[in-house]
Backbone as numpy.savetxt, mean C-alpha at the origin, in Angstrom:
# Nx Ny Nz CAx CAy CAz Cx Cy Cz
9.37 -10.89 -19.33 9.24 -12.60 -18.72 8.12 -13.15 -18.47
7.80 -14.40 -18.59 6.74 -14.99 -18.17 6.95 -16.39 -17.90
5.81 -16.97 -17.42 5.85 -18.64 -17.04 4.68 -19.16 -17.51
5.07 -20.45 -18.35 3.98 -21.13 -18.96 3.46 -22.09 -17.98
2.06 -22.00 -17.69 1.54 -22.83 -16.73 0.64 -24.06 -17.39
1.12 -25.33 -17.67 0.52 -26.29 -18.47 -0.79 -26.71 -17.69
-0.97 -26.69 -16.54 -2.11 -27.30 -15.77 -2.66 -26.04 -15.04
-3.74 -25.33 -15.68 -4.30 -24.10 -15.11 -5.07 -24.60 -13.82
-5.67 -25.81 -13.53 -6.13 -26.09 -12.13 -5.35 -26.07 -11.07
-3.94 -26.53 -11.36 -3.03 -26.75 -10.50 -2.74 -25.31 -10.04
-2.45 -24.62 -11.09 -2.28 -23.15 -10.66 -3.10 -22.25 -9.82
-4.33 -22.31 -10.07 -5.45 -21.68 -9.28 -5.17 -22.32 -7.82
-5.09 -23.64 -8.01 -4.99 -24.26 -6.27 -3.70 -23.57 -5.61
-2.90 -23.29 -6.16 -1.74 -22.53 -5.43 -2.06 -21.26 -4.73
-3.24 -20.70 -5.24 -3.70 -19.46 -4.91 -4.48 -19.59 -3.35
-4.92 -20.81 -3.17 -5.32 -21.02 -1.91 -4.54 -21.47 -0.91
-3.25 -21.71 -1.41 -2.28 -22.51 -0.43 -2.16 -21.93 1.03
-1.58 -22.56 2.07 -1.55 -22.21 3.23 -0.34 -21.00 3.31
-0.34 -20.17 4.11 0.65 -18.90 4.02 2.03 -19.42 4.19
2.88 -18.85 3.39 4.19 -19.33 3.73 5.12 -18.79 4.80
6.37 -19.17 5.19 6.84 -18.64 6.27 7.30 -17.42 6.06
7.48 -16.67 4.96 7.90 -15.43 4.61 6.72 -14.54 4.56
5.35 -14.99 4.71 4.37 -14.18 4.63 4.09 -12.97 5.87
4.11 -11.88 5.37 3.79 -10.79 6.40 2.25 -10.57 6.73
2.15 -9.89 7.76 0.72 -9.88 8.15 0.27 -8.20 8.45
-0.86 -8.18 7.73 -1.44 -6.67 8.08 -2.94 -6.50 8.54
-3.09 -5.62 9.37 -4.53 -5.58 10.04 -5.44 -5.27 8.96
-6.59 -5.79 8.78 -7.78 -5.50 7.97 -8.03 -3.93 8.36
-8.26 -3.05 7.27 -8.47 -1.76 7.40 -7.39 -0.93 7.58
-6.14 -1.38 7.55 -5.24 -0.58 7.61 -4.01 -0.91 6.39
-4.63 -1.59 5.58 -3.80 -1.98 4.49 -4.36 -1.55 3.19
-3.55 -0.58 2.13 -3.92 -0.20 1.09 -2.76 -0.45 -0.02
-3.19 -1.26 -0.69 -1.97 -1.46 -2.10 -2.37 -1.36 -3.33
-1.45 -1.00 -4.26 -1.40 -0.91 -5.48 -0.51 -1.90 -6.20
-1.14 -2.98 -6.97 -0.36 -4.23 -7.38 -0.28 -4.22 -8.99
0.52 -4.91 -9.41 0.89 -5.30 -10.95 0.66 -6.79 -11.17
-0.14 -6.86 -12.01 -0.60 -8.47 -12.30 0.15 -8.64 -13.98
0.50 -9.99 -14.12 1.10 -10.51 -15.28 0.39 -11.57 -15.91
0.28 -11.72 -17.18 -0.50 -12.70 -17.42 0.21 -13.86 -18.03
-0.31 -15.31 -17.45 0.59 -16.34 -17.69 -0.04 -17.08 -18.58
-1.11 -16.53 -19.76 -1.79 -17.24 -20.48 -0.94 -17.95 -21.70
-1.53 -18.96 -22.01 -1.12 -19.68 -23.20 -1.25 -19.15 -24.49
-2.25 -18.20 -24.23 -2.57 -17.47 -25.80 -1.74 -16.48 -25.91
-0.86 -16.56 -27.14 0.00 -15.49 -27.40 -0.55 -13.99 -27.54
-1.97 -13.95 -27.49 -2.52 -12.61 -27.57 -2.35 -11.89 -26.29
-2.52 -12.75 -25.29 -2.61 -12.26 -23.77 -1.31 -12.39 -22.83
-0.66 -13.26 -23.43 0.47 -13.73 -22.33 1.68 -12.56 -22.46
1.80 -12.29 -21.24 2.84 -11.07 -20.85 2.13 -9.85 -20.59
0.76 -9.73 -20.89 0.07 -8.41 -20.76 0.19 -8.31 -19.28
-0.20 -6.83 -18.95 0.03 -6.51 -17.48 -1.02 -5.69 -16.98
-1.43 -5.54 -15.75 -2.58 -4.98 -15.44 -2.34 -4.18 -13.84
-2.72 -3.23 -13.59 -2.50 -2.52 -12.32 -3.80 -2.24 -11.94
-3.86 -2.27 -10.65 -5.15 -2.11 -9.70 -4.73 -1.90 -8.34
-5.80 -1.61 -7.48 -5.75 -1.12 -6.21 -6.64 -2.31 -5.35
-6.16 -2.57 -4.12 -6.68 -3.36 -3.44 -6.30 -3.40 -2.04
-7.23 -3.94 -0.92 -7.08 -3.97 0.59 -6.98 -5.45 0.71
-7.04 -6.34 -0.04 -6.69 -7.86 0.30 -6.14 -8.45 -0.85
-4.69 -8.43 -1.02 -4.19 -8.90 -2.05 -4.58 -10.33 -2.52
-4.77 -11.39 -1.78 -5.01 -12.63 -1.92 -6.33 -12.83 -2.38
-7.33 -12.24 -1.67 -8.74 -12.08 -2.13 -8.77 -11.74 -3.75
-8.10 -10.69 -3.93 -8.17 -9.87 -5.37 -7.58 -10.75 -6.52
-6.42 -11.49 -6.33 -5.95 -12.31 -7.23 -6.95 -13.63 -7.56
-7.50 -13.83 -6.66 -8.66 -15.07 -6.79 -9.88 -14.47 -7.51
-10.22 -13.37 -7.33 -11.26 -12.65 -8.19 -10.83 -12.74 -9.55
-9.61 -11.90 -9.65 -9.11 -11.90 -11.07 -9.06 -13.05 -12.04
-8.69 -14.17 -11.21 -8.63 -15.60 -11.94 -9.72 -16.23 -12.23
-10.84 -16.04 -11.16 -11.67 -16.72 -11.59 -13.17 -15.90 -12.24
-12.74 -14.75 -12.58 -13.62 -14.33 -13.77 -14.76 -13.17 -13.06
-15.32 -12.57 -13.86 -16.37 -11.51 -13.64 -17.49 -11.84 -12.64
-17.93 -13.15 -12.71 -18.84 -13.68 -11.67 -18.48 -13.84 -10.37
-17.34 -13.68 -10.12 -16.61 -13.89 -8.79 -16.05 -12.53 -8.45
-16.15 -11.50 -9.08 -15.92 -10.34 -8.55 -14.72 -9.89 -9.42
-14.32 -10.50 -10.24 -12.89 -10.12 -10.97 -13.48 -8.98 -11.98
-12.30 -8.46 -12.63 -12.71 -7.70 -13.62 -12.85 -7.96 -15.08
-13.64 -7.26 -15.94 -13.83 -7.76 -17.15 -12.62 -7.76 -18.17
-11.82 -6.96 -17.95 -10.46 -6.92 -18.50 -9.55 -7.83 -18.26
-9.62 -8.65 -17.27 -8.79 -9.75 -17.13 -9.42 -11.17 -17.18
-10.89 -11.01 -17.46 -11.43 -12.59 -17.60 -11.03 -13.08 -19.01
-10.57 -14.28 -18.93 -10.43 -15.18 -19.92 -8.98 -14.75 -20.74
-8.26 -14.03 -19.66 -6.87 -13.59 -20.42 -5.81 -14.01 -19.43
-6.25 -15.10 -18.57 -5.22 -15.17 -17.74 -4.79 -16.80 -17.63
-4.17 -17.47 -16.90 -4.27 -17.03 -15.59 -3.39 -15.95 -15.21
-3.71 -15.14 -14.19 -2.96 -14.12 -13.85 -1.88 -14.21 -12.38
-0.89 -13.69 -12.47 -0.03 -13.47 -11.31 -0.05 -12.18 -10.70
-0.04 -12.12 -9.58 0.36 -10.83 -8.66 1.65 -10.46 -8.34
2.51 -10.04 -9.25 4.15 -10.30 -9.18 4.50 -9.21 -8.04
4.03 -7.98 -7.92 4.52 -7.09 -7.03 3.35 -6.17 -6.57
3.65 -5.64 -5.33 2.65 -4.64 -4.63 3.35 -3.69 -3.98
2.99 -2.27 -4.01 3.23 -1.00 -3.19 2.47 -0.92 -2.19
2.69 -1.07 -1.01 1.78 -0.72 0.20 2.51 0.22 1.20
1.74 0.70 2.21 2.22 1.68 3.12 1.48 2.90 2.84
0.44 3.19 2.19 -0.16 4.47 1.85 -0.97 4.53 2.97
-1.06 6.04 3.41 -1.85 6.40 4.51 -3.24 5.96 4.76
-3.90 6.20 3.12 -5.29 5.89 3.21 -5.74 5.51 1.61
-6.87 5.11 1.38 -7.08 4.58 0.20 -6.90 5.65 -0.87
-7.42 6.90 -0.61 -7.17 7.94 -1.57 -5.80 7.99 -2.06
-4.97 8.27 -1.27 -3.51 8.35 -1.66 -3.19 7.30 -2.61
-3.64 5.93 -2.20 -3.26 4.82 -2.84 -4.08 4.82 -4.13
-5.15 5.28 -4.51 -5.92 5.26 -5.79 -5.21 6.45 -6.60
-4.81 7.44 -6.05 -4.05 8.36 -6.87 -2.90 7.92 -7.71
-2.15 7.02 -6.57 -0.98 6.37 -7.05 -1.24 5.43 -8.29
-2.23 4.68 -7.98 -2.74 3.66 -8.96 -3.10 4.38 -10.26
-3.69 5.46 -10.26 -4.03 6.14 -11.60 -2.90 6.66 -12.21
-1.85 7.09 -11.65 -0.94 7.60 -12.17 0.04 6.48 -12.75
0.07 5.58 -12.04 0.89 4.32 -12.68 -0.06 3.71 -13.98
-1.16 3.75 -14.08 -1.99 3.64 -15.17 -1.69 4.52 -16.24
-1.59 5.58 -15.89 -1.71 6.81 -16.93 -0.54 7.79 -16.87
0.64 7.32 -17.13 1.88 8.30 -16.81 1.76 9.28 -17.73
1.11 9.25 -19.07 1.29 10.48 -19.87 0.32 11.22 -19.43
-0.63 11.17 -18.70 -1.68 12.40 -18.29 -1.34 12.67 -16.86
-0.25 12.11 -16.19 -0.19 12.44 -14.78 0.74 13.67 -14.91
0.33 14.95 -14.03 1.30 16.09 -14.11 2.40 15.82 -13.44
2.52 14.97 -12.32 3.75 14.72 -11.91 4.53 14.11 -12.67
4.24 13.17 -13.70 5.21 12.38 -14.46 5.57 12.99 -15.74
4.99 14.30 -16.17 5.40 14.84 -17.17 6.67 15.27 -17.28
7.45 15.24 -16.19 8.99 15.58 -16.51 9.69 14.22 -17.02
9.11 13.30 -17.15 9.72 12.17 -17.87 8.90 11.61 -19.15
9.26 12.53 -20.11 8.49 12.38 -21.48 8.95 10.80 -22.11
9.95 10.16 -21.68 10.14 8.82 -22.20 9.12 7.74 -21.40
8.04 8.20 -20.67 7.28 7.04 -20.06 5.83 7.35 -20.89
5.78 8.08 -21.99 4.63 8.06 -22.71 4.14 6.94 -23.31
5.18 5.99 -23.84 5.10 4.81 -24.58 6.33 3.77 -24.07
5.92 2.58 -24.46 6.84 1.44 -24.22 8.07 1.59 -25.25
9.29 1.44 -24.88 10.32 1.30 -25.76 10.29 -0.07 -26.60
10.73 0.04 -27.89 10.75 -1.16 -28.76 11.70 -2.09 -28.11
11.10 -3.45 -28.29 11.60 -4.67 -27.49 11.33 -4.65 -25.95
10.69 -3.80 -25.38 10.56 -3.64 -24.03 9.13 -4.59 -23.73
9.34 -5.33 -22.91 7.85 -6.03 -22.43 7.26 -5.36 -21.60
5.84 -5.59 -21.37 5.05 -4.84 -20.69 5.42 -4.80 -19.30
5.96 -5.67 -18.74 6.33 -5.71 -17.45 7.51 -4.91 -17.37
8.59 -4.91 -18.05 9.51 -3.89 -18.00 9.14 -2.21 -18.03
8.31 -2.23 -18.87 7.91 -0.80 -18.92 6.96 -0.21 -17.79
5.91 -1.17 -17.32 5.61 -0.85 -15.85 6.51 -0.75 -14.72
7.79 -1.53 -14.67 8.43 -1.22 -13.77 9.27 -0.20 -13.73
9.61 0.28 -15.04 10.29 1.55 -15.41 9.24 2.70 -14.78
8.17 2.74 -15.13 7.04 3.99 -14.66 7.24 3.82 -13.14
6.98 2.64 -12.46 7.10 2.73 -10.96 8.60 3.19 -10.34
9.69 2.70 -11.03 10.77 3.32 -10.72 10.87 4.79 -10.59
10.25 5.53 -11.49 10.21 7.12 -11.50 9.09 7.50 -10.67
8.03 7.02 -10.43 7.18 7.42 -9.48 7.76 7.31 -8.15
8.18 6.54 -7.75 8.77 6.33 -6.23 9.91 7.35 -5.97
10.35 8.09 -7.08 11.51 9.23 -6.64 10.86 10.65 -6.71
9.53 10.87 -7.08 9.03 12.18 -7.72 7.85 12.37 -6.10
7.50 13.74 -5.87 6.53 14.09 -4.83 5.20 13.81 -5.39
4.17 13.48 -4.48 4.52 13.25 -3.19 4.83 12.12 -2.59
5.04 10.98 -3.59 5.38 9.45 -3.19 6.65 9.56 -2.62
7.55 10.09 -3.06 8.90 10.02 -2.33 8.72 10.50 -0.79
7.65 11.14 -0.34 7.75 11.47 1.07 7.00 10.33 1.81
6.59 9.31 1.03 5.73 8.53 2.01 6.70 7.05 2.19
6.54 6.37 3.51 7.39 5.23 3.84 6.74 3.98 3.26
6.98 4.14 1.96 6.16 2.88 1.10 7.14 1.62 1.11
6.28 0.44 0.92 6.91 -0.66 0.84 6.87 -1.51 -0.65
7.81 -1.70 -1.26 7.87 -2.37 -2.62 7.88 -3.86 -2.40
6.73 -4.67 -2.42 6.80 -6.11 -2.13 6.96 -6.89 -3.43
7.89 -7.79 -3.47 7.80 -8.68 -4.61 7.07 -9.85 -4.16
6.13 -10.43 -4.94 5.46 -11.50 -4.63 5.82 -12.93 -5.59
6.62 -12.51 -6.52 7.00 -13.56 -7.71 8.49 -13.38 -7.75
9.35 -14.47 -7.03 10.81 -14.17 -7.18 11.24 -14.25 -8.88
10.53 -14.80 -9.56 10.95 -14.82 -11.03 11.00 -13.47 -11.56
10.32 -12.72 -11.01 10.24 -11.19 -11.72 11.40 -10.11 -10.80
11.83 -10.79 -9.54 12.67 -9.58 -8.87 13.88 -9.20 -9.73
14.09 -7.89 -9.56 15.11 -7.13 -10.15 15.62 -5.90 -9.33
16.53 -5.31 -9.77 17.07 -4.07 -9.01 16.26 -2.94 -9.80
16.32 -1.73 -9.09 15.73 -0.60 -9.49 16.82 0.24 -10.16
16.57 0.73 -11.44 18.05 1.55 -12.17 18.09 2.59 -11.29
16.90 3.43 -10.72 17.31 4.92 -10.16 17.15 4.39 -8.43
18.08 4.70 -7.72 17.60 4.24 -6.17 16.44 4.92 -5.63
16.01 4.14 -4.58 14.49 4.65 -4.02 15.25 5.43 -2.64
14.33 6.08 -2.45 14.47 6.86 -0.96 14.82 5.94 0.24
15.64 6.41 1.03 16.23 5.34 1.89 15.24 4.97 2.90
13.74 5.71 3.03 13.00 5.29 4.18 12.03 4.22 3.29
12.32 4.04 2.13 11.34 2.96 1.56 11.97 1.39 1.67
11.32 0.65 1.86 11.59 -0.69 1.85 11.48 -1.43 0.59
12.40 -2.61 0.21 12.12 -3.45 -0.75 12.02 -4.88 -0.04
11.05 -5.38 -0.20 10.91 -7.00 0.46 10.43 -7.75 -0.55
10.43 -9.01 0.01 9.99 -10.36 -0.75 9.10 -11.17 -0.03
8.13 -11.68 -0.30 7.10 -12.52 0.28 5.61 -12.18 0.17
4.60 -12.97 0.34 3.35 -12.77 0.59 2.89 -11.84 1.72
1.72 -11.20 1.72 1.12 -10.85 2.70 -0.36 -11.04 2.75
-0.50 -11.34 4.15 -2.15 -11.53 4.55 -2.66 -10.51 5.33
-3.99 -10.54 5.44 -4.65 -9.58 6.07 -5.59 -10.29 6.87
-5.30 -9.77 8.17 -6.00 -10.29 9.46 -7.21 -9.71 10.05
-8.29 -10.14 10.60 -9.38 -9.68 11.04 -8.95 -8.55 12.15
-10.05 -7.55 12.47 -9.97 -6.87 13.40 -9.94 -7.42 14.74
-9.41 -6.39 15.77 -9.38 -6.90 17.06 -10.75 -7.58 17.54
-11.78 -6.81 17.26 -13.19 -7.40 17.86 -13.44 -8.51 17.26
-12.96 -9.05 15.97 -13.45 -10.22 15.40 -12.66 -11.40 16.23
-11.28 -10.97 16.78 -10.72 -12.10 17.55 -10.95 -12.36 18.62
-12.14 -11.66 19.50 -12.79 -11.85 20.47 -11.66 -11.94 21.95
-11.63 -12.99 22.61 -10.98 -12.84 23.58 -9.38 -13.23 23.31
-9.06 -13.43 22.08 -7.34 -13.34 21.81 -7.14 -11.82 21.56
-8.11 -10.73 21.61 -7.70 -9.39 21.04 -6.45 -8.87 22.11
-5.66 -8.32 21.21 -4.68 -7.45 22.03 -4.84 -5.80 21.91
-5.19 -5.16 22.87 -5.40 -3.75 23.06 -4.14 -2.88 22.87
-4.24 -1.98 22.04 -2.98 -1.18 22.22 -2.69 -0.68 23.71
-1.39 -0.47 23.91 -0.89 -0.04 25.32 -1.36 1.34 25.79
-1.82 1.32 26.99 -2.40 2.78 27.52 -1.39 3.67 27.41
-2.06 4.94 27.01 -0.76 6.13 26.65 -1.37 7.24 27.86
-0.22 7.61 28.92 -0.40 8.64 29.60 -0.07 9.89 29.29
-1.30 10.63 28.55 -1.43 11.82 27.88 -0.92 12.99 28.87
-0.39 14.08 28.34 -0.29 15.48 29.28 -1.27 16.33 28.61
-1.80 17.11 29.42 -2.72 18.15 28.92 -2.54 19.02 27.92
-1.14 19.40 27.85 -0.62 20.57 27.10 0.45 19.96 26.09
0.32 20.64 24.78 1.49 20.27 23.78 2.74 20.38 24.34
3.65 19.55 24.25 5.15 19.84 24.83 5.77 20.71 23.79
5.35 20.92 22.40 5.98 21.77 21.56 5.70 23.11 21.71
4.36 23.41 21.68 3.97 24.90 21.90 3.48 25.30 23.18
3.32 24.29 24.08 3.02 24.37 25.42 1.78 25.16 25.38
0.99 25.01 24.39 -0.63 25.28 24.43 -1.68 24.16 25.00
-2.59 24.42 25.44 -3.74 23.06 25.90 -4.19 22.66 24.64
-4.23 21.31 24.59 -4.83 20.51 23.36 -6.17 20.33 23.56
-7.28 21.12 22.98 -8.47 21.00 22.85 -8.79 19.77 21.87
-9.90 19.14 22.13 -10.41 17.99 21.15 -9.29 17.14 21.04
-8.74 16.65 22.02 -7.29 15.80 22.09 -7.51 14.41 21.40
-8.75 13.78 21.10 -8.98 12.62 20.53 -8.81 12.83 19.06
-8.92 14.14 18.64 -8.91 14.18 16.85 -7.44 14.82 16.58
-6.92 15.74 17.67 -5.76 16.45 17.12 -4.67 16.28 17.95
-4.62 15.05 18.53 -3.31 14.85 19.55 -2.58 13.40 18.83
-1.12 13.75 18.98 -0.41 12.59 18.54 0.64 12.52 19.85
1.43 11.30 19.87 2.42 11.04 20.76 3.61 10.07 20.38
4.34 9.81 21.06 5.36 8.92 20.56 5.17 7.34 20.63
5.68 6.74 19.86 5.55 5.22 19.53 6.12 4.58 20.97
6.94 5.05 21.70 7.34 4.38 22.62 6.50 4.47 24.08
5.71 3.47 24.41 4.80 3.46 25.34 5.39 3.86 26.56
6.60 4.21 26.90 6.98 4.78 28.21 7.14 6.37 28.34
7.21 6.75 26.92 7.45 8.32 26.73 6.04 8.81 27.01
5.91 10.04 27.42 4.54 10.82 27.78 4.41 12.07 26.50
5.29 11.89 25.48 5.05 13.03 24.57 4.04 13.34 24.04
3.24 14.50 24.03 1.91 14.74 23.67 2.14 16.04 22.89
1.69 16.14 21.61 1.61 17.11 20.65 0.35 17.35 19.96
0.19 18.65 19.50 -0.79 18.77 18.37 -0.17 18.37 17.18
-1.24 17.79 16.21 -0.82 17.15 15.18 0.12 17.97 14.31
-0.45 19.56 14.06 0.60 20.03 13.07 1.94 20.46 13.88
1.92 20.52 15.06 3.04 20.94 15.74 4.19 19.87 15.57
3.84 18.61 15.97 4.63 17.67 15.53 5.14 17.55 14.35
4.22 17.64 13.13 4.31 17.52 11.91 5.48 18.47 11.42
5.26 19.77 12.06 6.27 20.98 11.75 7.70 20.66 12.15
7.71 19.88 13.51 8.81 19.62 14.19 9.67 18.74 13.40
9.13 17.49 12.94 9.72 16.40 12.15 10.08 16.81 10.88
9.50 18.01 10.11 9.88 18.65 8.91 11.16 19.33 9.11
11.44 19.76 10.33 12.74 20.51 10.44 13.03 21.55 9.48
14.20 21.50 8.89 14.72 22.29 7.84 14.32 22.02 6.53
12.94 21.66 6.18 12.66 21.17 4.88 11.75 22.06 4.39
11.86 23.12 4.07 11.03 24.43 3.61 10.33 23.79 2.26
9.12 24.13 2.25 8.03 23.58 1.03 7.40 22.29 1.29
7.92 21.66 2.17 7.31 20.34 2.45 5.99 20.23 3.46
5.30 19.64 3.17 4.15 19.46 4.39 4.00 17.99 4.62
4.45 16.93 4.30 4.23 15.64 4.88 5.69 14.96 5.40
5.70 15.14 6.56 6.74 14.38 7.42 7.04 13.12 7.02
8.35 12.64 6.80 8.62 11.21 6.63 8.88 10.71 7.97
9.53 11.35 9.10 9.80 10.63 10.11 10.83 11.59 11.05
11.39 11.19 12.11 12.40 11.80 12.83 12.49 11.41 14.14
13.20 11.99 14.97 13.31 11.61 16.43 12.23 12.31 17.23
11.65 11.36 18.22 10.80 11.99 19.42 11.68 12.91 20.12
11.24 14.33 20.28 11.69 15.43 21.19 12.02 15.14 22.39
11.37 14.18 23.01 11.49 13.64 24.65 12.53 12.51 24.60
12.42 11.47 23.98 13.15 10.16 24.08 13.95 9.77 22.99
14.01 10.58 22.01 14.59 10.32 20.90 14.45 8.77 20.13
13.24 8.36 20.25 12.74 7.24 19.63 12.42 7.57 18.12
12.96 6.56 17.36 12.87 7.16 15.83 11.27 6.88 15.51
10.95 7.87 14.84 9.33 8.02 14.61 9.02 7.95 13.17
8.08 7.07 12.54 7.50 7.16 11.24 6.22 7.86 11.32
6.19 9.01 10.34 4.97 9.48 10.47 3.64 8.84 9.75
3.60 7.79 8.98 2.64 6.90 8.56 2.24 6.16 9.58
3.61 5.38 10.50 3.00 4.65 11.74 2.44 5.36 12.65
2.84 6.67 13.06 2.12 7.53 14.03 0.41 7.64 13.69
0.30 7.86 12.35 -1.22 8.07 11.83 -2.08 6.59 12.24
-1.30 5.64 11.74 -2.04 4.36 12.04 -2.13 4.10 13.46
-1.23 4.20 14.39 -1.46 4.09 15.73 -2.48 5.10 16.27
-2.65 6.20 15.71 -3.90 6.89 16.10 -5.29 6.44 15.69
-5.19 5.92 14.67 -6.31 5.33 14.23 -6.96 4.23 15.01
-5.87 3.53 15.64 -6.17 2.28 16.35 -6.71 2.63 17.63
-5.85 3.74 18.17 -6.21 4.43 19.60 -7.56 4.85 19.52
-8.04 5.63 18.39 -9.52 5.94 18.33 -10.54 4.50 18.22
-10.04 3.60 17.78 -10.74 2.23 17.65 -11.59 2.46 16.39
-10.90 3.13 15.40 -11.79 2.84 14.04 -11.89 1.53 13.44
-10.65 1.02 13.75 -10.66 -0.37 13.12 -11.60 -1.36 13.59
-12.17 -1.15 14.87 -13.26 -1.88 15.45 -14.56 -1.41 14.96
-14.82 -0.08 15.57 -15.95 0.68 15.44 -16.40 0.67 13.98
-15.75 0.82 12.90 -16.08 1.03 11.58 -15.82 -0.20 10.85
-15.91 -1.36 11.24 -15.55 -2.71 10.51 -16.57 -2.65 9.59
-17.86 -2.52 9.94 -18.52 -2.74 8.67 -18.53 -1.90 7.36
-18.40 -0.40 7.82 -17.89 0.50 6.89 -16.78 0.08 6.03
-15.70 -0.58 6.55 -14.38 -1.05 6.11 -14.72 -2.25 5.12
-15.72 -3.10 5.43 -16.24 -4.23 4.34 -16.71 -3.70 3.40
-17.82 -2.47 3.36 -18.05 -1.97 2.29 -17.26 -1.44 1.39
-16.37 -0.76 2.00 -15.04 -0.11 1.13 -14.45 -1.22 0.57
-14.25 -2.29 1.09 -13.68 -3.59 0.16 -14.47 -3.70 -0.98
-15.79 -4.00 -0.68 -16.55 -4.46 -1.93 -16.50 -3.25 -2.89
-16.50 -2.05 -2.51 -16.51 -1.07 -3.52 -15.12 -1.00 -4.30
-13.86 -1.10 -3.52 -12.76 -1.02 -4.32 -12.58 -2.05 -5.05
-12.75 -3.30 -4.72 -12.31 -4.85 -5.30 -13.58 -5.16 -5.97
-14.65 -4.54 -5.98 -16.06 -5.42 -6.90 -15.83 -4.98 -8.25
-16.84 -5.91 -8.89 -16.66 -5.83 -10.50 -17.30 -4.50 -11.08
-18.28 -3.71 -10.19 -18.96 -2.76 -10.66 -18.09 -1.46 -10.69
-17.15 -1.42 -9.47 -16.35 -0.21 -9.18 -14.95 -0.52 -9.38
-14.61 -1.51 -10.25 -13.19 -1.84 -10.15 -12.33 -0.79 -11.11
-11.40 -0.19 -10.34 -10.45 0.56 -10.78 -9.29 0.28 -11.54
-9.17 -0.87 -11.78 -8.14 -1.31 -12.45 -8.00 -1.10 -14.02
-6.89 -1.00 -14.59 -6.64 -0.67 -16.04 -5.60 -1.51 -16.66
-5.98 -2.18 -17.77 -5.05 -3.04 -18.38 -3.89 -2.02 -18.93
-2.76 -2.50 -18.86 -1.86 -1.55 -19.30 -0.58 -2.35 -20.38
């Protein structure tokens, strides 16, 4: 499926439009996404082509792709657009996991985890490039380690929305609407909202041993009124419960207050409490330049 765009300038202008009412917000430094582009070119050689990439800022990245190499875009998308970012998968705990996911989506025939799906080695006859990439994504979300992550599949273009042939894990979300990246608390100045204070206990509630180096090894509940204090491995083991052979928890109930916990959310909260989003702001900006810049672009046309 594709959309013909008769006026390229009007199309590019829509990329800078004000956020819509359905736009979600993510904090800078805590968003890692793997996206799929589809070309809307009037040239039949490029129309319908797809492109997989990783980004920490979707809005900026699609602008770069459409404005060409001189503006940070990739060589493989230059002069083959305009491009639409039709969907993005996000919720990865860090950029390394997201980049691994990106590579597997780009190279399903080389991915060890996807070798159980020999039908992914090539596109089926009469299958569009979008349908082929969507089929790959559907299989990926059902196998480990990705099926253990609380990922969100976000549709950015309603024209492309469709259901998955294979149901996704129940802890994954399918949503629609754009996503914007906000500045860090430090950049917001007087409007900053600090994380609520946490009343930690000196010992782990699960193993009853003292927690050494608590800033690095301690986790608690998402409920600000709960005093749960645990070693990270202890809480991970508790949340895994009776899942032998697994090492990444999905979530579970707090052992004290029974609040529903998400493992990814716990790690992101710990990062905020450590102040990494503020103290490493300059490092994050460097990371964005590396991951989205033309010299280190990890995207692959598929």
